[in-house]
Amino acid sequence: MSVNSDSQVNIMEQRHQEERETAAQEFQAALDELEDMLLQEQYIEDEAAQKLHNGSVSDARLASEEEDLAAIDIEAFEDAVADIEQYLAERQL
């Protein structure tokens, strides 16, 4: 193999490594975002349970908040799944 060919192979390998690292960073960011959302949801649920225990929240309001959380959860999971699928697709290239 010539020096030029070796150099081209090294450049290609470096580019692929950089792409993998970028994809891994994006994947980790998506996981971190999902974790933050889940922690926020847990905090909201704990707060709602405390208010319910104290009798300061009506059943209708609590049901409304639960519906809002369900909508957020679905969006968050859809985003996370899309990020994971993109990561896996890029990884297979």
CSV table of N, CA and C in Angstrom, one decimal:
chain,number,residue,atom,x,y,z
A,1,MET,N,0.8,-1.2,0.0
A,1,MET,CA,0.0,0.0,0.0
A,1,MET,C,0.9,1.2,0.0
A,2,SER,N,0.5,2.2,-0.7
A,2,SER,CA,1.3,3.4,-0.8
A,2,SER,C,1.0,4.3,0.4
A,3,VAL,N,1.9,5.3,0.6
A,3,VAL,CA,1.7,6.2,1.7
A,3,VAL,C,0.4,7.0,1.5
A,4,ASN,N,0.1,7.4,0.3
A,4,ASN,CA,-1.1,8.1,0.0
A,4,ASN,C,-2.4,7.3,0.4
A,5,SER,N,-2.4,6.0,0.0
A,5,SER,CA,-3.5,5.2,0.4
A,5,SER,C,-3.6,5.0,1.9
A,6,ASP,N,-2.5,4.8,2.6
A,6,ASP,CA,-2.6,4.8,4.0
A,6,ASP,C,-3.1,6.0,4.6
A,7,SER,N,-2.7,7.1,4.1
A,7,SER,CA,-3.2,8.4,4.6
A,7,SER,C,-4.7,8.6,4.4
A,8,GLN,N,-5.2,8.1,3.2
A,8,GLN,CA,-6.6,8.2,2.9
A,8,GLN,C,-7.4,7.3,3.8
A,9,VAL,N,-6.9,6.1,4.1
A,9,VAL,CA,-7.6,5.2,5.0
A,9,VAL,C,-7.6,5.8,6.4
A,10,ASN,N,-6.5,6.4,6.8
A,10,ASN,CA,-6.5,7.0,8.2
A,10,ASN,C,-7.5,8.1,8.3
A,11,ILE,N,-7.6,8.9,7.2
A,11,ILE,CA,-8.6,10.0,7.2
A,11,ILE,C,-10.0,9.5,7.3
A,12,MET,N,-10.3,8.5,6.5
A,12,MET,CA,-11.6,7.9,6.5
A,12,MET,C,-11.9,7.3,7.9
A,13,GLU,N,-11.0,6.6,8.5
A,13,GLU,CA,-11.2,6.0,9.8
A,13,GLU,C,-11.4,7.1,10.9
A,14,GLN,N,-10.7,8.2,10.8
A,14,GLN,CA,-10.8,9.3,11.7
A,14,GLN,C,-12.2,9.9,11.5
A,15,ARG,N,-12.6,10.1,10.3
A,15,ARG,CA,-14.0,10.7,10.0
A,15,ARG,C,-15.1,9.8,10.6
A,16,HIS,N,-14.9,8.5,10.4
A,16,HIS,CA,-15.9,7.6,10.9
A,16,HIS,C,-16.0,7.6,12.4
A,17,GLN,N,-14.8,7.7,13.0
A,17,GLN,CA,-14.7,7.7,14.5
A,17,GLN,C,-15.4,9.0,15.0
A,18,GLU,N,-15.1,10.1,14.3
A,18,GLU,CA,-15.7,11.4,14.7
A,18,GLU,C,-17.3,11.3,14.6
A,19,GLU,N,-17.7,10.7,13.5
A,19,GLU,CA,-19.2,10.5,13.3
A,19,GLU,C,-19.8,9.7,14.4
A,20,ARG,N,-19.1,8.6,14.8
A,20,ARG,CA,-19.6,7.8,15.9
A,20,ARG,C,-19.6,8.5,17.2
A,21,GLU,N,-18.6,9.3,17.5
A,21,GLU,CA,-18.5,10.1,18.7
A,21,GLU,C,-19.6,11.1,18.7
A,22,THR,N,-19.9,11.8,17.6
A,22,THR,CA,-21.0,12.7,17.5
A,22,THR,C,-22.3,12.1,17.8
A,23,ALA,N,-22.5,10.9,17.1
A,23,ALA,CA,-23.8,10.2,17.3
A,23,ALA,C,-24.0,9.8,18.8
A,24,ALA,N,-22.9,9.3,19.4
A,24,ALA,CA,-22.9,8.9,20.8
A,24,ALA,C,-23.2,10.0,21.7
A,25,GLN,N,-22.7,11.2,21.4
A,25,GLN,CA,-23.0,12.4,22.2
A,25,GLN,C,-24.4,12.8,22.0
A,26,GLU,N,-24.9,12.8,20.8
A,26,GLU,CA,-26.4,13.1,20.6
A,26,GLU,C,-27.3,12.1,21.3
A,27,PHE,N,-26.9,10.9,21.3
A,27,PHE,CA,-27.7,9.8,21.9
A,27,PHE,C,-27.7,10.1,23.4
A,28,GLN,N,-26.5,10.3,24.0
A,28,GLN,CA,-26.4,10.6,25.4
A,28,GLN,C,-27.2,11.8,25.8
A,29,ALA,N,-27.2,12.9,25.0
A,29,ALA,CA,-28.0,14.1,25.2
A,29,ALA,C,-29.5,13.8,25.3
A,30,ALA,N,-29.9,12.9,24.3
A,30,ALA,CA,-31.3,12.5,24.3
A,30,ALA,C,-31.7,11.7,25.5
A,31,LEU,N,-30.8,10.8,26.0
A,31,LEU,CA,-31.1,10.1,27.2
A,31,LEU,C,-31.1,11.0,28.4
A,32,ASP,N,-30.2,12.0,28.5
A,32,ASP,CA,-30.2,12.9,29.6
A,32,ASP,C,-31.5,13.8,29.6
A,33,GLU,N,-31.9,14.2,28.4
A,33,GLU,CA,-33.2,14.9,28.3
A,33,GLU,C,-34.3,14.1,28.8
A,34,LEU,N,-34.4,12.8,28.4
A,34,LEU,CA,-35.4,11.9,28.8
A,34,LEU,C,-35.4,11.8,30.3
A,35,GLU,N,-34.2,11.6,30.9
A,35,GLU,CA,-34.1,11.4,32.3
A,35,GLU,C,-34.6,12.7,33.1
A,36,ASP,N,-34.2,13.9,32.5
A,36,ASP,CA,-34.7,15.1,33.2
A,36,ASP,C,-36.2,15.2,33.2
A,37,MET,N,-36.8,14.8,32.0
A,37,MET,CA,-38.3,14.8,31.9
A,37,MET,C,-38.9,13.8,32.9
A,38,LEU,N,-38.3,12.7,33.0
A,38,LEU,CA,-38.9,11.7,34.0
A,38,LEU,C,-38.7,12.1,35.4
A,39,LEU,N,-37.6,12.8,35.7
A,39,LEU,CA,-37.4,13.3,37.1
A,39,LEU,C,-38.4,14.4,37.4
A,40,GLN,N,-38.6,15.3,36.4
A,40,GLN,CA,-39.6,16.4,36.5
A,40,GLN,C,-41.0,15.8,36.7
A,41,GLU,N,-41.3,14.8,36.0
A,41,GLU,CA,-42.6,14.1,36.1
A,41,GLU,C,-42.8,13.5,37.5
A,42,GLN,N,-41.7,12.9,38.0
A,42,GLN,CA,-41.8,12.3,39.3
A,42,GLN,C,-42.0,13.4,40.4
A,43,TYR,N,-41.3,14.5,40.2
A,43,TYR,CA,-41.4,15.6,41.2
A,43,TYR,C,-42.9,16.1,41.1
A,44,ILE,N,-43.4,16.3,39.9
A,44,ILE,CA,-44.8,16.8,39.8
A,44,ILE,C,-45.8,15.8,40.4
A,45,GLU,N,-45.6,14.5,40.2
A,45,GLU,CA,-46.5,13.5,40.8
A,45,GLU,C,-46.4,13.5,42.3
A,46,ASP,N,-45.2,13.6,42.8
A,46,ASP,CA,-45.0,13.7,44.3
A,46,ASP,C,-45.7,14.9,44.9
A,47,GLU,N,-45.5,16.0,44.2
A,47,GLU,CA,-46.1,17.3,44.6
A,47,GLU,C,-47.7,17.2,44.6
A,48,ALA,N,-48.2,16.6,43.5
A,48,ALA,CA,-49.6,16.4,43.4
A,48,ALA,C,-50.2,15.5,44.5
A,49,ALA,N,-49.4,14.4,44.7
A,49,ALA,CA,-49.8,13.5,45.8
A,49,ALA,C,-49.8,14.2,47.2
A,50,GLN,N,-48.9,15.0,47.4
A,50,GLN,CA,-48.8,15.7,48.7
A,50,GLN,C,-50.0,16.7,48.8
A,51,LYS,N,-50.3,17.4,47.7
A,51,LYS,CA,-51.5,18.3,47.7
A,51,LYS,C,-52.8,17.5,47.9
A,52,LEU,N,-52.9,16.4,47.3
A,52,LEU,CA,-54.1,15.6,47.4
A,52,LEU,C,-54.2,15.1,48.8
A,53,HIS,N,-53.1,14.7,49.4
A,53,HIS,CA,-53.1,14.2,50.8
A,53,HIS,C,-53.5,15.4,51.7
A,54,ASN,N,-53.1,16.6,51.4
A,54,ASN,CA,-53.4,17.8,52.2
A,54,ASN,C,-54.8,18.3,51.9
A,55,GLY,N,-55.4,17.7,50.8
A,55,GLY,CA,-56.8,18.2,50.4
A,55,GLY,C,-56.8,19.5,49.7
A,56,SER,N,-55.7,20.0,49.2
A,56,SER,CA,-55.6,21.3,48.5
A,56,SER,C,-55.8,21.3,47.0
A,57,VAL,N,-56.0,20.1,46.4
A,57,VAL,CA,-56.2,20.0,45.0
A,57,VAL,C,-57.5,19.2,44.7
A,58,SER,N,-58.3,19.8,43.8
A,58,SER,CA,-59.5,19.1,43.5
A,58,SER,C,-59.2,17.9,42.6
A,59,ASP,N,-60.2,16.9,42.6
A,59,ASP,CA,-60.0,15.8,41.7
A,59,ASP,C,-59.9,16.2,40.2
A,60,ALA,N,-60.7,17.1,39.8
A,60,ALA,CA,-60.8,17.6,38.4
A,60,ALA,C,-59.4,18.2,38.0
A,61,ARG,N,-58.9,19.0,38.9
A,61,ARG,CA,-57.6,19.6,38.6
A,61,ARG,C,-56.5,18.5,38.5
A,62,LEU,N,-56.5,17.6,39.4
A,62,LEU,CA,-55.5,16.5,39.4
A,62,LEU,C,-55.6,15.7,38.2
A,63,ALA,N,-56.8,15.4,37.7
A,63,ALA,CA,-57.0,14.6,36.5
A,63,ALA,C,-56.5,15.4,35.3
A,64,SER,N,-56.7,16.7,35.3
A,64,SER,CA,-56.2,17.5,34.2
A,64,SER,C,-54.7,17.5,34.1
A,65,GLU,N,-54.1,17.6,35.3
A,65,GLU,CA,-52.6,17.6,35.4
A,65,GLU,C,-52.1,16.2,34.9
A,66,GLU,N,-52.7,15.1,35.3
A,66,GLU,CA,-52.3,13.8,34.8
A,66,GLU,C,-52.4,13.7,33.3
A,67,GLU,N,-53.5,14.2,32.7
A,67,GLU,CA,-53.6,14.2,31.3
A,67,GLU,C,-52.5,15.0,30.6
A,68,ASP,N,-52.1,16.1,31.2
A,68,ASP,CA,-51.0,16.9,30.6
A,68,ASP,C,-49.7,16.2,30.7
A,69,LEU,N,-49.5,15.5,31.8
A,69,LEU,CA,-48.3,14.7,32.0
A,69,LEU,C,-48.2,13.5,31.0
A,70,ALA,N,-49.4,12.9,30.7
A,70,ALA,CA,-49.4,11.8,29.8
A,70,ALA,C,-49.1,12.3,28.4
A,71,ALA,N,-49.5,13.5,28.0
A,71,ALA,CA,-49.2,14.0,26.7
A,71,ALA,C,-47.7,14.3,26.6
A,72,ILE,N,-47.1,14.9,27.6
A,72,ILE,CA,-45.7,15.2,27.7
A,72,ILE,C,-44.9,13.9,27.6
A,73,ASP,N,-45.3,12.9,28.3
A,73,ASP,CA,-44.6,11.6,28.3
A,73,ASP,C,-44.6,11.0,26.9
A,74,ILE,N,-45.7,11.0,26.2
A,74,ILE,CA,-45.8,10.4,24.9
A,74,ILE,C,-44.8,11.1,23.9
A,75,GLU,N,-44.8,12.5,24.0
A,75,GLU,CA,-43.9,13.3,23.1
A,75,GLU,C,-42.5,13.0,23.5
A,76,ALA,N,-42.2,12.9,24.8
A,76,ALA,CA,-40.8,12.7,25.2
A,76,ALA,C,-40.3,11.3,24.7
A,77,PHE,N,-41.2,10.3,24.9
A,77,PHE,CA,-40.8,9.0,24.4
A,77,PHE,C,-40.7,8.9,22.9
A,78,GLU,N,-41.5,9.5,22.2
A,78,GLU,CA,-41.4,9.5,20.7
A,78,GLU,C,-40.1,10.2,20.3
A,79,ASP,N,-39.8,11.3,20.9
A,79,ASP,CA,-38.5,12.0,20.6
A,79,ASP,C,-37.3,11.1,20.9
A,80,ALA,N,-37.4,10.4,22.1
A,80,ALA,CA,-36.3,9.5,22.5
A,80,ALA,C,-36.1,8.4,21.5
A,81,VAL,N,-37.3,7.8,21.1
A,81,VAL,CA,-37.3,6.7,20.2
A,81,VAL,C,-36.7,7.1,18.9
A,82,ALA,N,-37.1,8.3,18.4
A,82,ALA,CA,-36.6,8.8,17.1
A,82,ALA,C,-35.0,9.0,17.2
A,83,ASP,N,-34.6,9.5,18.3
A,83,ASP,CA,-33.1,9.7,18.5
A,83,ASP,C,-32.4,8.4,18.5
A,84,ILE,N,-33.0,7.4,19.2
A,84,ILE,CA,-32.3,6.1,19.3
A,84,ILE,C,-32.3,5.4,17.9
A,85,GLU,N,-33.4,5.5,17.2
A,85,GLU,CA,-33.4,5.0,15.8
A,85,GLU,C,-32.4,5.6,14.9
A,86,GLN,N,-32.3,7.0,15.0
A,86,GLN,CA,-31.3,7.7,14.2
A,86,GLN,C,-29.9,7.2,14.6
A,87,TYR,N,-29.7,7.1,15.9
A,87,TYR,CA,-28.3,6.7,16.3
A,87,TYR,C,-28.0,5.3,15.8
A,88,LEU,N,-28.9,4.4,15.9
A,88,LEU,CA,-28.7,3.0,15.4
A,88,LEU,C,-28.5,3.0,13.9
A,89,ALA,N,-29.3,3.8,13.2
A,89,ALA,CA,-29.2,3.9,11.7
A,89,ALA,C,-27.8,4.4,11.3
A,90,GLU,N,-27.3,5.4,12.0
A,90,GLU,CA,-26.0,6.0,11.7
A,90,GLU,C,-24.9,5.0,12.1
A,91,ARG,N,-25.1,4.3,13.1
A,91,ARG,CA,-24.1,3.3,13.6
A,91,ARG,C,-23.9,2.2,12.6
A,92,GLN,N,-25.0,1.8,11.9
A,92,GLN,CA,-24.9,0.7,10.9
A,92,GLN,C,-24.3,1.1,9.6
A,93,LEU,N,-24.1,2.4,9.4
A,93,LEU,CA,-23.5,2.9,8.1
A,93,LEU,C,-22.0,2.6,8.1
